[in-house]
Coordinates of C-alpha atoms and ligand atoms in Angstrom, one line a residue:
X1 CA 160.5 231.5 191.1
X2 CA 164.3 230.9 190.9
X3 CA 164.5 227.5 189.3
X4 CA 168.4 225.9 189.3
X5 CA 170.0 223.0 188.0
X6 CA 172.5 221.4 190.0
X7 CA 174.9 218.8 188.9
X8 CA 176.7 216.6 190.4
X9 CA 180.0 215.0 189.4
X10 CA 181.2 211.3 190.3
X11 CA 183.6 212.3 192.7
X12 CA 180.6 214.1 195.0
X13 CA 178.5 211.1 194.6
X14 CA 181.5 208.4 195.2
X15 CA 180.5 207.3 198.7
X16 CA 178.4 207.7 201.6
X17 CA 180.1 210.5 203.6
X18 CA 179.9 212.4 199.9
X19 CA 176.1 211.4 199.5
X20 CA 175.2 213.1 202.9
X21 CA 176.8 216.5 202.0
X22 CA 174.7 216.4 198.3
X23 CA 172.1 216.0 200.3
X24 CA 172.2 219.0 202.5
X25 CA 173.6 221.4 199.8
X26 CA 170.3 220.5 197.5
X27 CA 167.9 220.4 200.4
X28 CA 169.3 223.7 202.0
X29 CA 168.0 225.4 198.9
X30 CA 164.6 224.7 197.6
X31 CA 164.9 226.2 194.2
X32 CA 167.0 223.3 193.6
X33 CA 164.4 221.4 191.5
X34 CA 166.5 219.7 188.7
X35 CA 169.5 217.5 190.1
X36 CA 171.7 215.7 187.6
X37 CA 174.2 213.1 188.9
X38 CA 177.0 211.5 187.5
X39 CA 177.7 207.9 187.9
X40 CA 180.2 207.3 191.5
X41 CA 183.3 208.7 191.0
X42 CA 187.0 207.3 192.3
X43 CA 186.8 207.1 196.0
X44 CA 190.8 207.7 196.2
X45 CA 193.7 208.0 193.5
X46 CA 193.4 203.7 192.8
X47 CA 189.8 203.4 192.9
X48 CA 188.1 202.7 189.4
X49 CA 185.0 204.5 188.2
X50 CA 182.0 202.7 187.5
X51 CA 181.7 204.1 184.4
X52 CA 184.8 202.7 183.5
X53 CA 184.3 199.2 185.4
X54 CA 180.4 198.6 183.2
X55 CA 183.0 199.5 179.9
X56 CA 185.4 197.0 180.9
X57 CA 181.9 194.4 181.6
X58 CA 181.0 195.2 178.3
X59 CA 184.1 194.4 176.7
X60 CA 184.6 190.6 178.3
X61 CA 181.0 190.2 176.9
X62 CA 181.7 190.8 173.7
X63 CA 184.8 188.6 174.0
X64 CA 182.9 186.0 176.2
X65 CA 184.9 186.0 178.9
X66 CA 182.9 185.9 182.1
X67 CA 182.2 190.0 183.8
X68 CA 180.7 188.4 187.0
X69 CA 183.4 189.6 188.9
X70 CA 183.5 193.1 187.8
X71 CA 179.8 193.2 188.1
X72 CA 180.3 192.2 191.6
X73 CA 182.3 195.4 192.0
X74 CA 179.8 197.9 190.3
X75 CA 177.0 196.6 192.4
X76 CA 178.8 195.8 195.6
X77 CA 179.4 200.0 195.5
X78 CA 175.9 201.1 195.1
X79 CA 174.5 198.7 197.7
X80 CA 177.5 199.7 200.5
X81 CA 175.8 202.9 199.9
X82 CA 171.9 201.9 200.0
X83 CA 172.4 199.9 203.2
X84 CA 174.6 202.6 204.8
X85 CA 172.3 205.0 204.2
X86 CA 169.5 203.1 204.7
X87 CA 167.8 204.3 201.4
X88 CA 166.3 201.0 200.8
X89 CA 165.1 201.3 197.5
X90 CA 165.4 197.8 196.4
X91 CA 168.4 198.3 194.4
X92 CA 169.8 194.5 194.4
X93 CA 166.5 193.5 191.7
X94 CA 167.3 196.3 189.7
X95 CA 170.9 195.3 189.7
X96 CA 170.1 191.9 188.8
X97 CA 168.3 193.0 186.1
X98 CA 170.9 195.3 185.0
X99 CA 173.2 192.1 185.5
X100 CA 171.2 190.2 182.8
X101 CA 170.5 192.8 179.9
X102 CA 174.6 193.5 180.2
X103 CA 175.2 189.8 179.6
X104 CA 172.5 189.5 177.3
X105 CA 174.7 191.6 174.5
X106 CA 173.3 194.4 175.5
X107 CA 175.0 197.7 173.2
X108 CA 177.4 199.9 174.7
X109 CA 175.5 202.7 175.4
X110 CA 172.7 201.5 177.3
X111 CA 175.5 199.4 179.5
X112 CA 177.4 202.5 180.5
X113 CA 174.9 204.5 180.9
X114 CA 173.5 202.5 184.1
X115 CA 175.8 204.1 185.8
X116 CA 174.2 207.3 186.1
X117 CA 170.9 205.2 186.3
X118 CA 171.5 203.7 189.0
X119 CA 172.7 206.9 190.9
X120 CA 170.4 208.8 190.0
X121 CA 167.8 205.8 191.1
X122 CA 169.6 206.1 194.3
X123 CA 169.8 209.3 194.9
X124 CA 166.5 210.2 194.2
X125 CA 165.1 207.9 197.5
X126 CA 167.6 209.3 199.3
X127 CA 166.4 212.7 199.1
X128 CA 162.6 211.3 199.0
X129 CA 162.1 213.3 195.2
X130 CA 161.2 211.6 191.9
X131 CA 163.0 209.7 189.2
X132 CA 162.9 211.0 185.8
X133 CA 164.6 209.1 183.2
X134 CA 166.9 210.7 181.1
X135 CA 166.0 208.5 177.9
X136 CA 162.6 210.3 178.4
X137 CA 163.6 213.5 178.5
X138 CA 167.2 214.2 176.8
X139 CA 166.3 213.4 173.2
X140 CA 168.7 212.8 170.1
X141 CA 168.0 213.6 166.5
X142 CA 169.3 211.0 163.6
X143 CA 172.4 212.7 163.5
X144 CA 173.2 212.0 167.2
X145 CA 172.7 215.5 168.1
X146 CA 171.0 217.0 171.1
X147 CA 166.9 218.0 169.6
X148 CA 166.1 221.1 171.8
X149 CA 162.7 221.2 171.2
X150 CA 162.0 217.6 171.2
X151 CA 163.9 217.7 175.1
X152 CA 161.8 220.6 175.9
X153 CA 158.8 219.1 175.5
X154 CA 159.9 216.0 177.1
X155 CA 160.7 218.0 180.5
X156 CA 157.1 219.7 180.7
X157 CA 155.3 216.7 179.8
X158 CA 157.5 214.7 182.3
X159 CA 158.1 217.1 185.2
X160 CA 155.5 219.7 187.2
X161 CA 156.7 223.7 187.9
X162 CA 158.3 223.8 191.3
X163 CA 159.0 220.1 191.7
X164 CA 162.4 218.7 192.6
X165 CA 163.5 215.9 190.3
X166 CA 166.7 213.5 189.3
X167 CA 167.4 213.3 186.0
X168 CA 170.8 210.9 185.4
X169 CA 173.7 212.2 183.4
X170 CA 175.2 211.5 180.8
X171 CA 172.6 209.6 177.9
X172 CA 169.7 209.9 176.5
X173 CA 167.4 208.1 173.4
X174 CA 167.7 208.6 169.8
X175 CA 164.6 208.2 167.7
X176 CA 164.4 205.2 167.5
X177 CA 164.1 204.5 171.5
X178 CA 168.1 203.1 171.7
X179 CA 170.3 205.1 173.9
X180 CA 173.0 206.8 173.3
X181 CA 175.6 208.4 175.6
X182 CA 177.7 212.0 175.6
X183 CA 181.4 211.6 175.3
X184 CA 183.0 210.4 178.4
X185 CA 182.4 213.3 181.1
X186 CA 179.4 214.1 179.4
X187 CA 176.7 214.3 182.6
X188 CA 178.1 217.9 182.2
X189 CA 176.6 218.4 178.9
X190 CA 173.2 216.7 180.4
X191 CA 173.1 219.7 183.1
X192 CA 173.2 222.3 180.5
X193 CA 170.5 220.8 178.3
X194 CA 168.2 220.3 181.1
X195 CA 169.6 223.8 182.4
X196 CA 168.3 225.0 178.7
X197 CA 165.0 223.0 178.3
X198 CA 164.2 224.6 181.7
X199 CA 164.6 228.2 181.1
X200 CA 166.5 227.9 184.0
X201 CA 168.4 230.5 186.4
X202 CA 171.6 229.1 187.1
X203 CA 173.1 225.8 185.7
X204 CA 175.5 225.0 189.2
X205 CA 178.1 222.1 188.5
X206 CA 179.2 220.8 192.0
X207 CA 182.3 219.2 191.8
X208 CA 185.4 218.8 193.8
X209 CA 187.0 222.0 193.1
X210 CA 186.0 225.4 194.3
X211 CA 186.2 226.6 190.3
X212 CA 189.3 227.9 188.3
X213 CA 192.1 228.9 189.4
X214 CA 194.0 231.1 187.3
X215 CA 197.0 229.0 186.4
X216 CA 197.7 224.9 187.1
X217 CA 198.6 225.2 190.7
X218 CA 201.4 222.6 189.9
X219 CA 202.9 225.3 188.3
X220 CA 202.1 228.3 190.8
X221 CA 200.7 226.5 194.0
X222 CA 199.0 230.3 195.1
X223 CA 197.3 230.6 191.6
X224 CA 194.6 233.1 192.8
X225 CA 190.9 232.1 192.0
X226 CA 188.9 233.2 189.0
X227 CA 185.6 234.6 190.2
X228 CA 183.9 235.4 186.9
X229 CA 184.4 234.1 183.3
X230 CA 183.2 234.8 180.3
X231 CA 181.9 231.4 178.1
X232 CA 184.4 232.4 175.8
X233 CA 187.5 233.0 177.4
X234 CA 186.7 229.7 179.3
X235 CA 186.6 228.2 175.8
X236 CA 189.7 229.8 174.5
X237 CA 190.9 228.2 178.4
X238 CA 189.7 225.0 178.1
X239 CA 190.7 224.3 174.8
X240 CA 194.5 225.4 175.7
X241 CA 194.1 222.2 178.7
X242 CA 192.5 223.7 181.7
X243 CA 190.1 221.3 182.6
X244 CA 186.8 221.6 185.2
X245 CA 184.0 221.1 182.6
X246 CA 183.6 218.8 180.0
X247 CA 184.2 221.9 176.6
X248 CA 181.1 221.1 175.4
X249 CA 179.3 222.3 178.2
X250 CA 178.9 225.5 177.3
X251 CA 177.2 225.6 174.3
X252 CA 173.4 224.4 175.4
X253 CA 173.7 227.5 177.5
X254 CA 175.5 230.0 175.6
X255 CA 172.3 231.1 173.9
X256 CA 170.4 231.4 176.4
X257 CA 173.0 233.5 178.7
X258 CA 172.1 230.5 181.6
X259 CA 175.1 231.2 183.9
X260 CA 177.3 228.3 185.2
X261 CA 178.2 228.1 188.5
X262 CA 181.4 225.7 189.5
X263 CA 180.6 225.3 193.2
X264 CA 182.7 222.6 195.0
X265 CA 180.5 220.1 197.4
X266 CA 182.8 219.6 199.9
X267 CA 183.1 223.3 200.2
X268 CA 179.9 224.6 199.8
X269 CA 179.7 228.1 201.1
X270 CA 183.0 228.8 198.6
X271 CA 181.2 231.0 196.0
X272 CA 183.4 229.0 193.3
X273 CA 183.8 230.0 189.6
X274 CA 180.8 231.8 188.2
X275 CA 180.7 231.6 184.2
X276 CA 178.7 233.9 182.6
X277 CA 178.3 235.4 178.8
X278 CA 179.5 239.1 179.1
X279 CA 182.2 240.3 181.3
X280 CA 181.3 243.8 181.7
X281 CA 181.5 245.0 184.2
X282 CA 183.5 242.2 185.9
X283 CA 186.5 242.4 183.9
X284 CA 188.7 245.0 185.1
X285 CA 190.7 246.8 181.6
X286 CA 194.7 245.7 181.7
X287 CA 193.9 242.5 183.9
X288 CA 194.1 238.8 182.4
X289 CA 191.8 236.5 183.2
X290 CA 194.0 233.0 182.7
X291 CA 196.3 231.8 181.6
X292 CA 196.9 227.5 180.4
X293 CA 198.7 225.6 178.4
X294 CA 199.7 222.5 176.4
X295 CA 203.3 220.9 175.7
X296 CA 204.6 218.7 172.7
X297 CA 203.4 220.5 169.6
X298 CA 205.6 220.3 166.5
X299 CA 206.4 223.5 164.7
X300 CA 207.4 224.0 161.0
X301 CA 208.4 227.3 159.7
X302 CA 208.1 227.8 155.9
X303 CA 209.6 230.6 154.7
X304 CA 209.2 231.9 150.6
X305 CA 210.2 235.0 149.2
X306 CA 207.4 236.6 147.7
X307 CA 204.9 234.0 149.1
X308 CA 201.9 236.5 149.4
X309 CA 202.0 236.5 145.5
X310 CA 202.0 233.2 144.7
X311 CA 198.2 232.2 144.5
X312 CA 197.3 229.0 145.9
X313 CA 200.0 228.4 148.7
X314 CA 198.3 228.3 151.3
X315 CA 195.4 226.3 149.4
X316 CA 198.2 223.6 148.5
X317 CA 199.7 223.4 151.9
X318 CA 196.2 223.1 153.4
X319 CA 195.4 219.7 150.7
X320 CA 198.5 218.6 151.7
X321 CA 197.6 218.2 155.4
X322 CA 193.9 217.1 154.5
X323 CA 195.4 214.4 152.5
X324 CA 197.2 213.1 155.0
X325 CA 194.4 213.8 157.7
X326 CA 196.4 216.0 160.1
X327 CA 194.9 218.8 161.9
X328 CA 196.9 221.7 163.2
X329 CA 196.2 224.0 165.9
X330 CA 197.4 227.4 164.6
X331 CA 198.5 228.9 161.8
X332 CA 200.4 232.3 162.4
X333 CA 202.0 234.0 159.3
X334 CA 204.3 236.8 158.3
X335 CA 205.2 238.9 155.3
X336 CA 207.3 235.9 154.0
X337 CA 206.5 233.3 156.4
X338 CA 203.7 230.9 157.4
X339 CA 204.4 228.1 160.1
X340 CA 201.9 225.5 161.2
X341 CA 201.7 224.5 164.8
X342 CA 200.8 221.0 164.8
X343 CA 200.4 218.8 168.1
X344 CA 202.8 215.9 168.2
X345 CA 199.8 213.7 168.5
X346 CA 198.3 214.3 165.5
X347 CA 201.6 214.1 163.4
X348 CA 203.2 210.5 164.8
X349 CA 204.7 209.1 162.3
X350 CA 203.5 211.3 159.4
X351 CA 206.4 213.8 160.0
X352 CA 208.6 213.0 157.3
X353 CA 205.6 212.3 154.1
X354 CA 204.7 216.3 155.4
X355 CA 207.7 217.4 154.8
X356 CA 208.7 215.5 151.6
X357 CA 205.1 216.9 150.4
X358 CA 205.6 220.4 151.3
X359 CA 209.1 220.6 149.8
X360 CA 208.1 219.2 146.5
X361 CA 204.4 221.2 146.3
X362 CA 205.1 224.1 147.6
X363 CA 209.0 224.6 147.1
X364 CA 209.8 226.9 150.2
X365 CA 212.9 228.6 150.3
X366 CA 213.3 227.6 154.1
X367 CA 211.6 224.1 155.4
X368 CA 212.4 224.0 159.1
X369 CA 211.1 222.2 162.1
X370 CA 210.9 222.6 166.1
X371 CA 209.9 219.7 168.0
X372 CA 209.2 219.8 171.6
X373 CA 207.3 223.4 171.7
X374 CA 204.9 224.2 174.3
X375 CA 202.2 226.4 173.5
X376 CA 201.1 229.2 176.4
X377 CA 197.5 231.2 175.9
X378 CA 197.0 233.8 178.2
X379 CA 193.3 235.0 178.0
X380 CA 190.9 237.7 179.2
X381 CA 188.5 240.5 177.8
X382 CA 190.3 242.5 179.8
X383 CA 193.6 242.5 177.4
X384 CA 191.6 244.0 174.3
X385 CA 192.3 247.6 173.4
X386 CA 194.5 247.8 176.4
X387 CA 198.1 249.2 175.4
X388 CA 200.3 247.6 177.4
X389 CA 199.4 244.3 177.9
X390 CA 201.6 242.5 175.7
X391 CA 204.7 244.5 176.5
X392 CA 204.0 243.1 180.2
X393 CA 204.2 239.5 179.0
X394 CA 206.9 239.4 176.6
X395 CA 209.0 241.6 179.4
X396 CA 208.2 238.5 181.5
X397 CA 209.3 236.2 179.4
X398 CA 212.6 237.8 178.0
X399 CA 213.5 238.3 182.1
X400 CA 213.2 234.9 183.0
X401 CA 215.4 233.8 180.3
X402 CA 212.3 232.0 177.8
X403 CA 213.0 232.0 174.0
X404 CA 209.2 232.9 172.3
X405 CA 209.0 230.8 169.2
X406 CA 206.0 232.2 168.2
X407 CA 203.5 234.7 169.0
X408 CA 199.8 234.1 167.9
X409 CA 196.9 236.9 169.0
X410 CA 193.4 236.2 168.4
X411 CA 191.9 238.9 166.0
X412 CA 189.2 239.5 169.1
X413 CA 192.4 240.5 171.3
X414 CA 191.1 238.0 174.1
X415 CA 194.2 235.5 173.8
X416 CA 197.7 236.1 173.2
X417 CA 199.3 232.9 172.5
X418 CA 203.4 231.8 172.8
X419 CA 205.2 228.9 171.5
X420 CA 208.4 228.3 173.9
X421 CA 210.1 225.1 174.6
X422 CA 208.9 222.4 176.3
X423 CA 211.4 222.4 178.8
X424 CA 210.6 226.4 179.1
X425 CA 206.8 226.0 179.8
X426 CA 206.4 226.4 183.4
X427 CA 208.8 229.0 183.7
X428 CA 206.8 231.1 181.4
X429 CA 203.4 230.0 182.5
X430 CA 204.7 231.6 185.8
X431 CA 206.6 234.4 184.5
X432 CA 203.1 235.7 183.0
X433 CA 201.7 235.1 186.0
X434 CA 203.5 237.0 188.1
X435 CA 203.6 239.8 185.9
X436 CA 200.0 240.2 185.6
X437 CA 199.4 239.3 189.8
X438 CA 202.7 240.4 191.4
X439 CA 201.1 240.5 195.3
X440 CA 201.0 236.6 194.9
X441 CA 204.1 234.9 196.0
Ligands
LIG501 N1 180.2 208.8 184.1 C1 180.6 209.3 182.9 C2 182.1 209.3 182.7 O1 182.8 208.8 183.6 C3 180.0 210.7 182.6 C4 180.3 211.7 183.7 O2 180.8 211.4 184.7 O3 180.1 212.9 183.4 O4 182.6 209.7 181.7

């Protein structure tokens, strides 16, 4: 038996014409057993989540300022949807309820985390399957971190083989029986440790994409699709801004191998983005897989004669920025030379103590520093031990008139990265692109 998780995100669960197609994609395939919702999702560009309306009810509790309205808001969405849809599953008690613990103090967690409650009470009448609490099944250690075994156990105890359930996003129970909640756009992360507990098949995230694209379409509107992924070059992606799945997603299923499938609900017979843990024999040698990107990094160049001898430079400059509690993004070096790409977010107004520190612990011979730097990684299995590759990119980029900063490869050979200017970065972003897919226009 194939068993499958399927999530689904906020936006495919944000109103009644995007209940009926969740419906029919899970009941057109029966190995569907484990559906994971999210909490309903903006219903256009204005609308406001629910997650983010219970977060704003829990913040005029705790400054006693009456929620009623807001509450009025959150409940007035799921019952538009029970009564359209004819679900009838008593909802309005449960919301009262809900009403009452909320203004009864009730912590943050547990009030956010009725979002996906809710939904997932919802949907499960709607598609006539069972309830399964996700405080019963996903299952926190002391530390706040996901116990495997513990949320194993939880699923066969709470769950039969070959039964379709709906276990909410996004929280589960520490020890102690309190909730707690995943970082915000965490009903991902649910899907893969449900995917894991279950030794299941596939882990499918249905969202409102049909996967990744190569490149920000904003940038180059025919970005072609990516088919397959490795884990890791969709880390090395994700973590450079492209964004589809919460980053942490991957890691309950990286183990395991699970694949993850990026389907798109209101495009369901679009194979999507497939995610898997090896890319032979997908990856094609010379190809790229992606290519993303970040603006407004900072970057200081040190220079030194004869740095390389001096024991403890690096150590020094490394206590300087834990001192001051600033974390940098790379550190690419030279004979001579070390520079540290820092994003401007993490320096604000700390700039000018770095530099006084650096100068007077390290005494550089050269102290200098670009603002406004973008940073461009362009990623793929497909770029190691391939000859070529780079000369292809940094061709692109010297023909379209970018200035490279800086150049930072990955010892693994799956990621080139480039520091241009800001005002550069989506000329280079496409320059790569089309160097790497020149029958897109
Ligand atoms: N509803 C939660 C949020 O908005 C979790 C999720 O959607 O994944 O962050």
């Amino acid at each position: 038996m194939t068993i499958k998780v399927a999530k689904f995100g906020g936006s495919s669960l944000s109103d009644t014409a995007q209940y009926e197609k969740v419906k029919s994609i899970i009941l057109s395939d029966p190995d569907r057993l484990f559906i994971v919702p999210s909490a309903p999702g903006k219903r256009h560009r204005e609308d406001i989540k629910i997650t983010d309306l219970l977060y704003l009810c829990h913040a005029q509790v705790s400054h006693r300022v009456p929620f009623s309205e807001i509450f009025r808001m959150i409940a007035d969405r799921y019952l538009q949807i029970e009564n359209s849809l004819s679900i009838n599953c008593q909802l309005e008690q449960v919301l009262e309820n809900t009403k009452h613990e909320i203004g009864s103090g009730a912590s943050l967690d547990y009030v956010v985390s009725r979002g996906e409650y809710l939904n997932g009470l919802l949907l499960s009448h709607y598609l006539g399957c069972r309830f399964v609490d996700a405080a019963d099944i996903i299952h926190f250690n002391q530390d706040g971190l996901v116990d495997p075994d513990a949320t194993r156990e939880a699923l066969e105890k709470f769950t039969s083989p070959g039964e379709r359930v709906v276990i909410p996003g996004f929280y589960g129970s520490l020890p102690d029986g309190s909730l707690k909640i995943f970082p915000r756009g965490g009903s991902d992360i649910t899907g893969a440790v449900v995917a894991r507990a279950a030794a299941a098949d596939i882990y499918e995230n249905w969202t409102d994409v049909s996967g990744f694209l190569v490149t920000d379409p904003g940038i180059v509107p025919a970005s072609k699709p990516i088919h397959t992924i490795t884990y890791r070059e969709l880390r090395e992606l994700s973590y450079m801004g492209a964004r589809v799945l919460h980053e942490e997603t991957i890691f309950p299923v990286l183990e395991s191998g699970i694949p993850i499938n990026i389907k798109n609900t209101n495009d369901p017979l679009n194979p999507g983005t497939m995610i898997v843990s090896y890319a032979d024999p997908v990856t094609p040698r010379g190809s790229i897989t992606g290519i993303a990107g970040r603006k407004d990094f900072t970057v200081i160049a040190i220079e030194k004669n004869l740095m390389k001898r001096e024991s403890g430079f690096v150590r020094r400059l490394l206590t300087i920025l834990e001192q001051l509690q600033i974390r940098f993004e790379h550190m690419p070096s030279g004979i001579d030379t070390l520079s540290l790409v820092i994003s401007n977010s993490e320096l604000n107004s700390k700039l000018d103590k770095l530099l006084e520190e650096i100068q007077h612990q390290c005494q550089p011979d050269l102290l200098e520093v670009y603002p406004n730097m973008a940073l461009v990684a362009t990623v793929g299995h497909g770029m190691a031990y391939t000859p070529g590759i780079s000369a292809r990119l940094f061709t692109a980029l010297y023909q379209s008139g970018v200035n490279v900063r800086m150049i930072d490869q990955g010892s693994s050979e799956i990621n080139i990265i480039v520091g241009v200017e800001n005002k550069d970065f989506e000329k280079a972003v496409a320059s790569i692109y089309h160097a790497f897919f020149p029958e897109t226009e």
